[in-house]
Amino acid sequence: MAGNDWVNSYLEAILDVGQPLDDARPSLLLRERGRFTPSRYFVEEVITGYDETDLHKSWAKAVATRSTQERNTRLENMCWRIWNLARQKKQHEEKEAKRLAKRRLEREQGRREVTDVMSEDFSEGEKGDIVSDVSTHGAKSRLARINSAESMDIWANQQKGNKLYLVLISLHGLIRGENMELGRDSDTGGQVKYVVELARALGSMPGVYRVDLLTRQVSSPDVDYSYGEPTEMLTPRDSENLSDEMGESSGAYIVRIPFGPKDKYIPKELLWPHIAEFVDGAMSHIMQMSSVLGEQVGGGKPIWPSAIHGHYADAGDAAALLSGALNVPMILTGHSLGRDKLEQLLKQGRLSKEEVNSTYKIMRRIEGEELSVDVSEMVITSTRQEIDEQWRLYDGFDPMLERKLRARIKRNVSCYGRFMPRMVKIPPGMEFNHIVPHDGDMEDADGIEEHPTSRDPPIWAEIMRFFSNSRKPMILALARPDPKKNITTLVKAFGECRPLRELANLALIMGNRDGIDEMSSTSSSVLLSVLKLVDKYDLYGQVAYPKHHKQSDVPDIYRLAAKSKGVFINPAFIEPFGLTLIEAAAYGLPMVATKNGGPVDIHRILDNGLLVDPHDQQSLSEALLKLVADKHLWAKCRQNGLKNIHQFSWPEHCKTYLSRITSFKPRHPQWQSDDDDGDNSEPESPSDSLRDIQDLSLNLRFSFDGGSGNDGSMNQEVSSMDRKSKIESAVLNWSKGKDSSRKMGSLERSEVSSGKFPAVRRRKFIVVIALDFDGEKDTLVATKRILEAVEKERADGSVGFILSTSLKISEITSFLASGGLNPNDFDAFICNSGSDLFYTSLNSEDDPFVVDFYYHSHVEYRWGGEGLRKTLIRWASSVNEKRAENDEQIVTLAEHLSTDYCYTFAVKNPAAVPPVRELRKLLRIQALRCHVVYSQNGTRINVIPVLASRIQALRYLFVRWGIDLAKMVVFVGESGDTDYEGLLGGLHKSVVLAGVSCSASNVLHTNRSYPLADVISLESNNVVHAPLDSDIRDALKKLELLSD
């Protein structure tokens, strides 16, 4: 260790990997150069360059060690770490480059294939020249705006007849209407404030009757009791102008749904396994509220949500499932996106992809965002940059393809089953009514005051105590201590610019803290860096960094900065939107902001400041100095901001928002409009069940003529004379598999309503058998054991049975016959992985099944039909060409197993077929929205509608017939088809039979790039494990479904 030769050699390795020091000569040792300062190198070069948060702490410990030998050992270890970090970063960059190249190739191939499909009727307008794009989103574009109070009154009068019910969802963080604890943690930030204010503003808009903001109920000793209240009404800001049409349940409310660990507040990354539980609870609330609103203002008919709006990936995932379960439109606001965050983290080189996934559950988040894009009618963004640079990273969205499809829709030309959500830029709103700008002499004005008082707000004194000269203009930064907020560069720019220091003070409002040691490692690292820079540049008396402030203090902080003729700055590396810039402008503060992200759009509208490169320290200080020194420029920017700020008002935001929603094609449960006399009243006998069908009607719809029925616009009428015979013939053919089920689609949907379907709520519980075995024999054995276990309850009619499988109904008929089972042993059959739903009938032994076509109308949203089928056939052909040996057909379309809403492919060699996630990705790239399921031990592929699945079919039974999900128990194995994970979460009970699985489960489940624990809660009280050869009744007793 003498002479630090080891240390020098490792530092030389660092220099070879990264940027060399000035005048570096590899042949010389570092200490021989005489100009190398280890502390400066490690702090300024290593920490800044590689951003390892705990590196400085390690260095501090090393240099503080008195023992020379121990100090050298620590330095040696540190050098190893840094060298390894540099090497990892280089490896990550190479992998990322390959990944991006592969992605570009896949996107180009997918776009080329879509272009080939639609090329015969392309118009010139669909080819997407660059000039038209620039003109659409160019620098002179402006948001739609309310020009006067009169125009708002005109719009309001047009909405008076509406009684809209809107549902917003925001799951993570602590949400309440007043005294929000913004900045308490990373989950309780700007999104919390935005969704609360959005709900409040929408609840005050004409035409909106009720708004529910659904979030998580938190009853934990670690948080305030208010977060455990089931319901909280959001008081309107301007109650004087409320409509006279307010009713008993009208207005805006926060509704807290209990899900996840009880009595524990957990971060958003740990909420993913509990999403299904929230969906079931939220569905129950929405059903109840729709019924209540129907009684109040709907003439007795339920008022379904006009839209369900998910905020962030977790709420988007939940909104997609709710949209499918209730058949109502969905909206998504991403706020921040997983793919963008993943790319940023990989570029830093500190964490591998696996480590990023483990820490942030990023792959689960990305899949939630992809599903949200599949289902959303509209995706709301704050800026154009979010669309062009962030959403385009997703498989399910391509700006160029979206433009082509939109042009075809306007021309009423077929899109061949392809769908793309509409990306709409609607900047967040603000409430400005309480802010009154003062006109007149700027030297005498106090900027903007809300309620003039004789005493200054306490927060003023808290900030001003830091300044030796409080009369200087105040540069205000309002951001949490996060590296991406770039606060350290701001302090450096201020410290190294003497003219700026002489003219202005700097106020850093960096959240709330008690002690630095109690902060997270990342936040404490940033704060320590700021404090060291203050000391380095001797900025005492010129920089304020108060420890505490309330959310209610923020307006007073803006007022103080405006009163001092100050400037607001946002130096973040990337700012998705920049709500604080709008808030500051409303109080008369000019801005200096990053040119990356949302501030570009804000500046385009407000024109109240300067944009800078956040990496350029000098340009940042020059922009601040220019605004502070030039009073005429300052006054002009202030005036422009106040003049244009109304374009970001909540009324303007809500007007655009509601105009979009009312343009959606209405979607709601079809039986509500087609069966006005439907009755779900209690049956007279406890033996009534799904089996007690007195005729074939069930108020269901059938089709008899051929055709794919994919467009949904080829409806034909069948004369009433042969209606009955066609119904009976269709059901008979369907059940026996004699007629192509592709002819059973949506062409003719006649109704037969001669009988009334009995209610099923008197059932004590429902047993759902969803076992995925390799062979038919094992499935039969397990099914019989389950039936025998509850024979007593089955005999007295207190339990019903549902068989849930990937098989077609004709295969189920053979399956039951081979095991000596009667179809009437079951109440219903969920077939084709959840794309078809059948009930049994006691009417005729020849016609044991009745298909629920209302279920088809419930799940057919965005079904690609024939266009999807042709794409899948081309995919199968390409697989056969690339991987087949001796002209073997690895994947073939199984026409006899396919239906209108399920395209089935037979697989001869599962190992040669790409993973399900690859097929799903390919279809998303081509704008085809569907649910791909690998089943039957990998020997079958079912492609069904995106909103269809076996678990969604169970939710449909709850919505359609009122079957309580909490009284359902689903029997599954330890593994199964690729939709297996969806069967375990939620309010229903689950029994996992040990030893029951398919042998190819490991191969099938490569569809997941995240562990099963990120999807389901393995420790849920609703899940029990039991061997198949054990007493199944004991498992049901543990779930409290059976008593002793």
PDB file of C-alpha atoms in Angstrom, residues 480-650:
ATOM      1  CA  ARG A 480     -38.664  19.300  -3.279  1.00  0.00           C
ATOM      2  CA  PRO A 481     -34.976  18.375  -2.809  1.00  0.00           C
ATOM      3  CA  ASP A 482     -34.751  15.954  -5.693  1.00  0.00           C
ATOM      4  CA  PRO A 483     -31.746  15.655  -8.051  1.00  0.00           C
ATOM      5  CA  LYS A 484     -33.952  16.063 -11.126  1.00  0.00           C
ATOM      6  CA  LYS A 485     -35.149  19.442  -9.843  1.00  0.00           C
ATOM      7  CA  ASN A 486     -31.600  20.735 -10.429  1.00  0.00           C
ATOM      8  CA  ILE A 487     -31.495  22.993  -7.373  1.00  0.00           C
ATOM      9  CA  THR A 488     -27.715  22.675  -6.966  1.00  0.00           C
ATOM     10  CA  THR A 489     -27.107  24.163 -10.424  1.00  0.00           C
ATOM     11  CA  LEU A 490     -29.303  27.116  -9.461  1.00  0.00           C
ATOM     12  CA  VAL A 491     -27.268  27.736  -6.306  1.00  0.00           C
ATOM     13  CA  LYS A 492     -24.021  27.470  -8.279  1.00  0.00           C
ATOM     14  CA  ALA A 493     -25.326  29.932 -10.878  1.00  0.00           C
ATOM     15  CA  PHE A 494     -26.341  32.366  -8.142  1.00  0.00           C
ATOM     16  CA  GLY A 495     -23.090  31.950  -6.204  1.00  0.00           C
ATOM     17  CA  GLU A 496     -20.780  32.445  -9.195  1.00  0.00           C
ATOM     18  CA  CYS A 497     -22.566  35.526 -10.599  1.00  0.00           C
ATOM     19  CA  ARG A 498     -21.530  38.493  -8.463  1.00  0.00           C
ATOM     20  CA  PRO A 499     -23.895  41.036 -10.159  1.00  0.00           C
ATOM     21  CA  LEU A 500     -26.835  38.727  -9.485  1.00  0.00           C
ATOM     22  CA  ARG A 501     -25.836  38.270  -5.836  1.00  0.00           C
ATOM     23  CA  GLU A 502     -25.604  42.037  -5.410  1.00  0.00           C
ATOM     24  CA  LEU A 503     -29.058  42.654  -6.918  1.00  0.00           C
ATOM     25  CA  ALA A 504     -31.174  39.788  -5.556  1.00  0.00           C
ATOM     26  CA  ASN A 505     -31.771  37.260  -2.804  1.00  0.00           C
ATOM     27  CA  LEU A 506     -32.496  33.558  -3.362  1.00  0.00           C
ATOM     28  CA  ALA A 507     -35.312  31.709  -1.569  1.00  0.00           C
ATOM     29  CA  LEU A 508     -35.355  27.904  -1.756  1.00  0.00           C
ATOM     30  CA  ILE A 509     -38.624  26.354  -0.551  1.00  0.00           C
ATOM     31  CA  MET A 510     -37.619  22.683  -0.491  1.00  0.00           C
ATOM     32  CA  GLY A 511     -40.543  20.922   1.192  1.00  0.00           C
ATOM     33  CA  ASN A 512     -40.718  20.263   4.937  1.00  0.00           C
ATOM     34  CA  ARG A 513     -38.135  18.627   7.154  1.00  0.00           C
ATOM     35  CA  ASP A 514     -37.410  18.102  10.839  1.00  0.00           C
ATOM     36  CA  GLY A 515     -33.874  16.793  10.651  1.00  0.00           C
ATOM     37  CA  ILE A 516     -31.573  16.012   7.755  1.00  0.00           C
ATOM     38  CA  ASP A 517     -30.863  12.549   9.125  1.00  0.00           C
ATOM     39  CA  GLU A 518     -34.584  11.750   9.006  1.00  0.00           C
ATOM     40  CA  MET A 519     -34.846  12.557   5.301  1.00  0.00           C
ATOM     41  CA  SER A 520     -34.432  10.001   2.546  1.00  0.00           C
ATOM     42  CA  SER A 521     -30.871   9.471   1.316  1.00  0.00           C
ATOM     43  CA  THR A 522     -31.599  11.215  -1.989  1.00  0.00           C
ATOM     44  CA  SER A 523     -33.261  14.271  -0.412  1.00  0.00           C
ATOM     45  CA  SER A 524     -30.627  14.622   2.308  1.00  0.00           C
ATOM     46  CA  SER A 525     -27.867  14.380  -0.290  1.00  0.00           C
ATOM     47  CA  VAL A 526     -29.362  17.251  -2.299  1.00  0.00           C
ATOM     48  CA  LEU A 527     -29.909  19.392   0.795  1.00  0.00           C
ATOM     49  CA  LEU A 528     -26.369  18.792   2.035  1.00  0.00           C
ATOM     50  CA  SER A 529     -25.026  19.778  -1.364  1.00  0.00           C
ATOM     51  CA  VAL A 530     -27.014  23.015  -1.202  1.00  0.00           C
ATOM     52  CA  LEU A 531     -25.720  23.824   2.278  1.00  0.00           C
ATOM     53  CA  LYS A 532     -22.122  23.165   1.197  1.00  0.00           C
ATOM     54  CA  LEU A 533     -22.527  25.420  -1.815  1.00  0.00           C
ATOM     55  CA  VAL A 534     -23.925  28.162   0.403  1.00  0.00           C
ATOM     56  CA  ASP A 535     -20.824  27.820   2.529  1.00  0.00           C
ATOM     57  CA  LYS A 536     -18.491  27.560  -0.448  1.00  0.00           C
ATOM     58  CA  TYR A 537     -19.734  30.811  -2.030  1.00  0.00           C
ATOM     59  CA  ASP A 538     -20.352  32.474   1.366  1.00  0.00           C
ATOM     60  CA  LEU A 539     -24.038  33.084   0.579  1.00  0.00           C
ATOM     61  CA  TYR A 540     -25.100  33.563   4.187  1.00  0.00           C
ATOM     62  CA  GLY A 541     -27.600  36.427   4.381  1.00  0.00           C
ATOM     63  CA  GLN A 542     -28.508  35.954   0.695  1.00  0.00           C
ATOM     64  CA  VAL A 543     -30.106  32.488   0.550  1.00  0.00           C
ATOM     65  CA  ALA A 544     -33.186  31.342   2.493  1.00  0.00           C
ATOM     66  CA  TYR A 545     -34.033  27.667   3.049  1.00  0.00           C
ATOM     67  CA  PRO A 546     -36.795  27.456   5.702  1.00  0.00           C
ATOM     68  CA  LYS A 547     -37.497  24.065   7.278  1.00  0.00           C
ATOM     69  CA  HIS A 548     -41.301  24.233   7.361  1.00  0.00           C
ATOM     70  CA  HIS A 549     -44.217  25.751   5.514  1.00  0.00           C
ATOM     71  CA  LYS A 550     -47.896  24.922   5.189  1.00  0.00           C
ATOM     72  CA  GLN A 551     -49.735  24.482   1.942  1.00  0.00           C
ATOM     73  CA  SER A 552     -51.781  27.533   2.880  1.00  0.00           C
ATOM     74  CA  ASP A 553     -48.535  29.525   3.058  1.00  0.00           C
ATOM     75  CA  VAL A 554     -47.716  29.038  -0.619  1.00  0.00           C
ATOM     76  CA  PRO A 555     -49.894  31.957  -1.867  1.00  0.00           C
ATOM     77  CA  ASP A 556     -48.222  34.237   0.691  1.00  0.00           C
ATOM     78  CA  ILE A 557     -44.797  33.106  -0.520  1.00  0.00           C
ATOM     79  CA  TYR A 558     -45.737  34.040  -4.096  1.00  0.00           C
ATOM     80  CA  ARG A 559     -47.045  37.395  -2.856  1.00  0.00           C
ATOM     81  CA  LEU A 560     -43.810  38.104  -1.026  1.00  0.00           C
ATOM     82  CA  ALA A 561     -41.729  37.401  -4.142  1.00  0.00           C
ATOM     83  CA  ALA A 562     -44.022  39.576  -6.283  1.00  0.00           C
ATOM     84  CA  LYS A 563     -43.936  42.405  -3.737  1.00  0.00           C
ATOM     85  CA  SER A 564     -40.137  42.394  -3.866  1.00  0.00           C
ATOM     86  CA  LYS A 565     -40.187  42.607  -7.705  1.00  0.00           C
ATOM     87  CA  GLY A 566     -38.752  39.127  -7.800  1.00  0.00           C
ATOM     88  CA  VAL A 567     -38.656  36.227 -10.255  1.00  0.00           C
ATOM     89  CA  PHE A 568     -39.907  32.644 -10.072  1.00  0.00           C
ATOM     90  CA  ILE A 569     -37.551  29.968 -11.391  1.00  0.00           C
ATOM     91  CA  ASN A 570     -38.008  26.313 -12.305  1.00  0.00           C
ATOM     92  CA  PRO A 571     -34.576  24.913 -13.289  1.00  0.00           C
ATOM     93  CA  ALA A 572     -35.607  21.230 -13.482  1.00  0.00           C
ATOM     94  CA  PHE A 573     -33.836  19.066 -16.042  1.00  0.00           C
ATOM     95  CA  ILE A 574     -37.249  17.999 -17.387  1.00  0.00           C
ATOM     96  CA  GLU A 575     -40.587  19.391 -16.190  1.00  0.00           C
ATOM     97  CA  PRO A 576     -43.633  17.382 -17.354  1.00  0.00           C
ATOM     98  CA  PHE A 577     -45.867  20.432 -17.001  1.00  0.00           C
ATOM     99  CA  GLY A 578     -44.998  23.096 -14.413  1.00  0.00           C
ATOM    100  CA  LEU A 579     -48.093  24.014 -12.427  1.00  0.00           C
ATOM    101  CA  THR A 580     -46.041  26.243 -10.128  1.00  0.00           C
ATOM    102  CA  LEU A 581     -45.203  28.448 -13.132  1.00  0.00           C
ATOM    103  CA  ILE A 582     -48.909  29.148 -13.628  1.00  0.00           C
ATOM    104  CA  GLU A 583     -49.429  29.765  -9.919  1.00  0.00           C
ATOM    105  CA  ALA A 584     -46.528  32.234  -9.869  1.00  0.00           C
ATOM    106  CA  ALA A 585     -47.817  34.050 -12.963  1.00  0.00           C
ATOM    107  CA  ALA A 586     -51.218  34.459 -11.305  1.00  0.00           C
ATOM    108  CA  TYR A 587     -49.517  36.414  -8.520  1.00  0.00           C
ATOM    109  CA  GLY A 588     -47.616  38.638 -10.951  1.00  0.00           C
ATOM    110  CA  LEU A 589     -44.253  36.855 -10.969  1.00  0.00           C
ATOM    111  CA  PRO A 590     -42.230  36.639 -14.202  1.00  0.00           C
ATOM    112  CA  MET A 591     -40.575  33.285 -14.760  1.00  0.00           C
ATOM    113  CA  VAL A 592     -37.305  31.699 -15.771  1.00  0.00           C
ATOM    114  CA  ALA A 593     -37.885  28.045 -16.619  1.00  0.00           C
ATOM    115  CA  THR A 594     -36.336  24.997 -18.207  1.00  0.00           C
ATOM    116  CA  LYS A 595     -36.811  24.639 -21.921  1.00  0.00           C
ATOM    117  CA  ASN A 596     -37.409  20.898 -21.549  1.00  0.00           C
ATOM    118  CA  GLY A 597     -41.061  19.908 -21.259  1.00  0.00           C
ATOM    119  CA  GLY A 598     -44.224  21.717 -20.258  1.00  0.00           C
ATOM    120  CA  PRO A 599     -42.791  25.216 -19.637  1.00  0.00           C
ATOM    121  CA  VAL A 600     -42.419  25.609 -23.402  1.00  0.00           C
ATOM    122  CA  ASP A 601     -46.205  25.413 -23.855  1.00  0.00           C
ATOM    123  CA  ILE A 602     -46.839  27.610 -20.830  1.00  0.00           C
ATOM    124  CA  HIS A 603     -44.438  30.265 -22.087  1.00  0.00           C
ATOM    125  CA  ARG A 604     -46.034  30.138 -25.524  1.00  0.00           C
ATOM    126  CA  ILE A 605     -49.360  31.146 -23.974  1.00  0.00           C
ATOM    127  CA  LEU A 606     -48.294  33.457 -21.137  1.00  0.00           C
ATOM    128  CA  ASP A 607     -45.175  35.040 -22.706  1.00  0.00           C
ATOM    129  CA  ASN A 608     -44.084  36.122 -19.253  1.00  0.00           C
ATOM    130  CA  GLY A 609     -40.420  35.211 -18.964  1.00  0.00           C
ATOM    131  CA  LEU A 610     -37.421  33.390 -20.377  1.00  0.00           C
ATOM    132  CA  LEU A 611     -36.586  29.761 -21.138  1.00  0.00           C
ATOM    133  CA  VAL A 612     -33.112  28.352 -20.468  1.00  0.00           C
ATOM    134  CA  ASP A 613     -31.068  25.211 -20.860  1.00  0.00           C
ATOM    135  CA  PRO A 614     -31.016  23.732 -17.328  1.00  0.00           C
ATOM    136  CA  HIS A 615     -27.559  22.261 -17.948  1.00  0.00           C
ATOM    137  CA  ASP A 616     -26.099  25.676 -18.865  1.00  0.00           C
ATOM    138  CA  GLN A 617     -25.264  27.391 -15.604  1.00  0.00           C
ATOM    139  CA  GLN A 618     -24.237  30.636 -17.256  1.00  0.00           C
ATOM    140  CA  SER A 619     -27.425  31.024 -19.315  1.00  0.00           C
ATOM    141  CA  LEU A 620     -29.438  30.439 -16.159  1.00  0.00           C
ATOM    142  CA  SER A 621     -27.678  33.236 -14.244  1.00  0.00           C
ATOM    143  CA  GLU A 622     -27.852  35.580 -17.266  1.00  0.00           C
ATOM    144  CA  ALA A 623     -31.627  35.083 -17.620  1.00  0.00           C
ATOM    145  CA  LEU A 624     -32.192  35.791 -13.933  1.00  0.00           C
ATOM    146  CA  LEU A 625     -29.972  38.851 -14.028  1.00  0.00           C
ATOM    147  CA  LYS A 626     -31.742  40.176 -17.112  1.00  0.00           C
ATOM    148  CA  LEU A 627     -35.176  40.019 -15.493  1.00  0.00           C
ATOM    149  CA  VAL A 628     -34.033  41.385 -12.141  1.00  0.00           C
ATOM    150  CA  ALA A 629     -31.995  44.271 -13.610  1.00  0.00           C
ATOM    151  CA  ASP A 630     -34.344  45.340 -16.423  1.00  0.00           C
ATOM    152  CA  LYS A 631     -37.434  46.766 -14.712  1.00  0.00           C
ATOM    153  CA  HIS A 632     -39.227  47.428 -18.005  1.00  0.00           C
ATOM    154  CA  LEU A 633     -38.799  43.802 -19.074  1.00  0.00           C
ATOM    155  CA  TRP A 634     -39.936  42.668 -15.624  1.00  0.00           C
ATOM    156  CA  ALA A 635     -43.084  44.803 -15.818  1.00  0.00           C
ATOM    157  CA  LYS A 636     -43.870  43.607 -19.341  1.00  0.00           C
ATOM    158  CA  CYS A 637     -43.532  39.929 -18.368  1.00  0.00           C
ATOM    159  CA  ARG A 638     -45.689  40.504 -15.302  1.00  0.00           C
ATOM    160  CA  GLN A 639     -48.375  42.224 -17.376  1.00  0.00           C
ATOM    161  CA  ASN A 640     -48.372  39.496 -20.046  1.00  0.00           C
ATOM    162  CA  GLY A 641     -48.756  36.801 -17.415  1.00  0.00           C
ATOM    163  CA  LEU A 642     -51.707  38.493 -15.745  1.00  0.00           C
ATOM    164  CA  LYS A 643     -53.348  39.203 -19.101  1.00  0.00           C
ATOM    165  CA  ASN A 644     -53.167  35.616 -20.378  1.00  0.00           C
ATOM    166  CA  ILE A 645     -53.496  33.634 -17.156  1.00  0.00           C
ATOM    167  CA  HIS A 646     -57.244  33.085 -17.594  1.00  0.00           C
ATOM    168  CA  GLN A 647     -56.458  30.502 -20.252  1.00  0.00           C
ATOM    169  CA  PHE A 648     -55.382  28.209 -17.430  1.00  0.00           C
ATOM    170  CA  SER A 649     -58.509  28.714 -15.328  1.00  0.00           C
ATOM    171  CA  TRP A 650     -60.519  25.747 -14.079  1.00  0.00           C
TER     172      TRP A 650
END
